[in-house]
CSV table of C-alpha atoms in Angstrom, one decimal:
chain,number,residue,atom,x,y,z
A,1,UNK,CA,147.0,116.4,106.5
A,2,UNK,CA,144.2,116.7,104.2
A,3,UNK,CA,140.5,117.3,105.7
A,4,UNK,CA,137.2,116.8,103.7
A,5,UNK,CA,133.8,117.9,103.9
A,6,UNK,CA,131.0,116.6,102.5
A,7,UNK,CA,127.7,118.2,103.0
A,8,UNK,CA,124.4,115.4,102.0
A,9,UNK,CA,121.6,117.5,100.3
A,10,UNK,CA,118.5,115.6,100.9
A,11,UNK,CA,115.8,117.2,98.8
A,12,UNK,CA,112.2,116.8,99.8
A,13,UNK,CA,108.5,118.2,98.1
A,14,UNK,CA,106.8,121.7,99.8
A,15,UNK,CA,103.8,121.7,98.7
A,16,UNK,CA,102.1,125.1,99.1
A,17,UNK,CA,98.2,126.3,98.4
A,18,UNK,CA,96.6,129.7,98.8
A,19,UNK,CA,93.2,130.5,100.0
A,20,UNK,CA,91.5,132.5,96.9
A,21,UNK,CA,92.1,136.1,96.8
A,22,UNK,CA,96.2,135.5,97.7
A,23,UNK,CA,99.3,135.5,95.8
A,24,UNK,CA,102.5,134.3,97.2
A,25,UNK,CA,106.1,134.9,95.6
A,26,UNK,CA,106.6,132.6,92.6
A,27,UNK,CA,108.5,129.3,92.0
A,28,UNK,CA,106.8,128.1,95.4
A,29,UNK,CA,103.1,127.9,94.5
A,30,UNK,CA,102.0,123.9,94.3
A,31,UNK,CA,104.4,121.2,95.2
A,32,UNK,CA,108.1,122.1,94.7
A,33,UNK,CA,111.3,120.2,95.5
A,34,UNK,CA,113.4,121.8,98.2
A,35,UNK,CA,116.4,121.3,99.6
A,36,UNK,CA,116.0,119.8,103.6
A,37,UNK,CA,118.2,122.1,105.8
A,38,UNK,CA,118.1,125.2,103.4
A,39,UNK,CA,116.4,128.4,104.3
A,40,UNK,CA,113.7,129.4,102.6
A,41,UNK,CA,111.4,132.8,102.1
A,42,UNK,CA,108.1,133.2,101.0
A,43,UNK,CA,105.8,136.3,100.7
A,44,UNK,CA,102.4,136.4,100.8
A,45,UNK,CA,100.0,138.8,99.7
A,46,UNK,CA,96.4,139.8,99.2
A,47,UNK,CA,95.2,139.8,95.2
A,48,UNK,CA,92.7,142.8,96.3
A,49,UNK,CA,92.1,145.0,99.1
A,50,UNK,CA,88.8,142.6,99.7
A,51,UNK,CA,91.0,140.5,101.3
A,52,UNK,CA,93.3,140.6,104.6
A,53,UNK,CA,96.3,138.4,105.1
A,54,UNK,CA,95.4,135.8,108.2
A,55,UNK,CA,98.6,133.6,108.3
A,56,UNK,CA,100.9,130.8,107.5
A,57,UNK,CA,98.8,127.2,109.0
A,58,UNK,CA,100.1,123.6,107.9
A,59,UNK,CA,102.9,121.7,108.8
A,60,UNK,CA,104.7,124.6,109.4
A,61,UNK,CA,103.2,128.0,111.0
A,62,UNK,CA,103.8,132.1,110.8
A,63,UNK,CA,102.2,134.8,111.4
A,64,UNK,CA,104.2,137.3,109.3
A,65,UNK,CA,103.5,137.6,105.5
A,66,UNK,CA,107.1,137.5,104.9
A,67,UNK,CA,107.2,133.5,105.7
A,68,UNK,CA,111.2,132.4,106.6
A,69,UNK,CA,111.5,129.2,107.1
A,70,UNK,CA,114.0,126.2,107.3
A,71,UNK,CA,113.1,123.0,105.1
A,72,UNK,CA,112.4,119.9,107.1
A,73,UNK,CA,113.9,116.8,106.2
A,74,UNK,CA,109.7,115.5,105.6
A,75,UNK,CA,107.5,116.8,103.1
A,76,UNK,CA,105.4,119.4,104.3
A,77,UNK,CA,101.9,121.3,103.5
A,78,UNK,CA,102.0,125.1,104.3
A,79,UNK,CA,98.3,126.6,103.4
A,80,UNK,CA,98.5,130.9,103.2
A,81,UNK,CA,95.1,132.1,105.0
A,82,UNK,CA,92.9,134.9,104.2
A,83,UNK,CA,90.0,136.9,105.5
């Protein structure tokens, strides 16, 4: 008996903007094509220490700089906020 698995990788666009005076980690700033179902990290961070780190708002939502997330199978907008 032989037994196969086949996993469907469906990738979808992230598209991801920050407010100015932040910086987020790179390869995610824009739109980018992730894979739906992966798990994803993103940091955040303030360019200056004018500026405070306020959030994660968007499709999806976090209150930690240190953004994990898993990608949905849609294409969504994630906006870092600042203050």
């Amino acid at each position: 008996l032989v037994t196969r698995t086949f996993v469907y990788v469906e990738p979808h666009q992230l598209t991801v903007t920050v407010e100015p005076g932040g910086e987020i980690s790179s390869d995610f700033l824009g739109v980018t094509t992730r894979d739906a179902g992966l798990e994803y990290m993103i940091i955040a961070r303030p360019s200056s220490k004018r500026f405070v780190f306020a959030g994660w708002s968007g499709d999806l939502e976090e209150t930690n700089r240190e953004f994990t997330f898993t990608m949905p199978p849609t294409a969504p907008h994630v906006s870092v906020r600042l203050r």
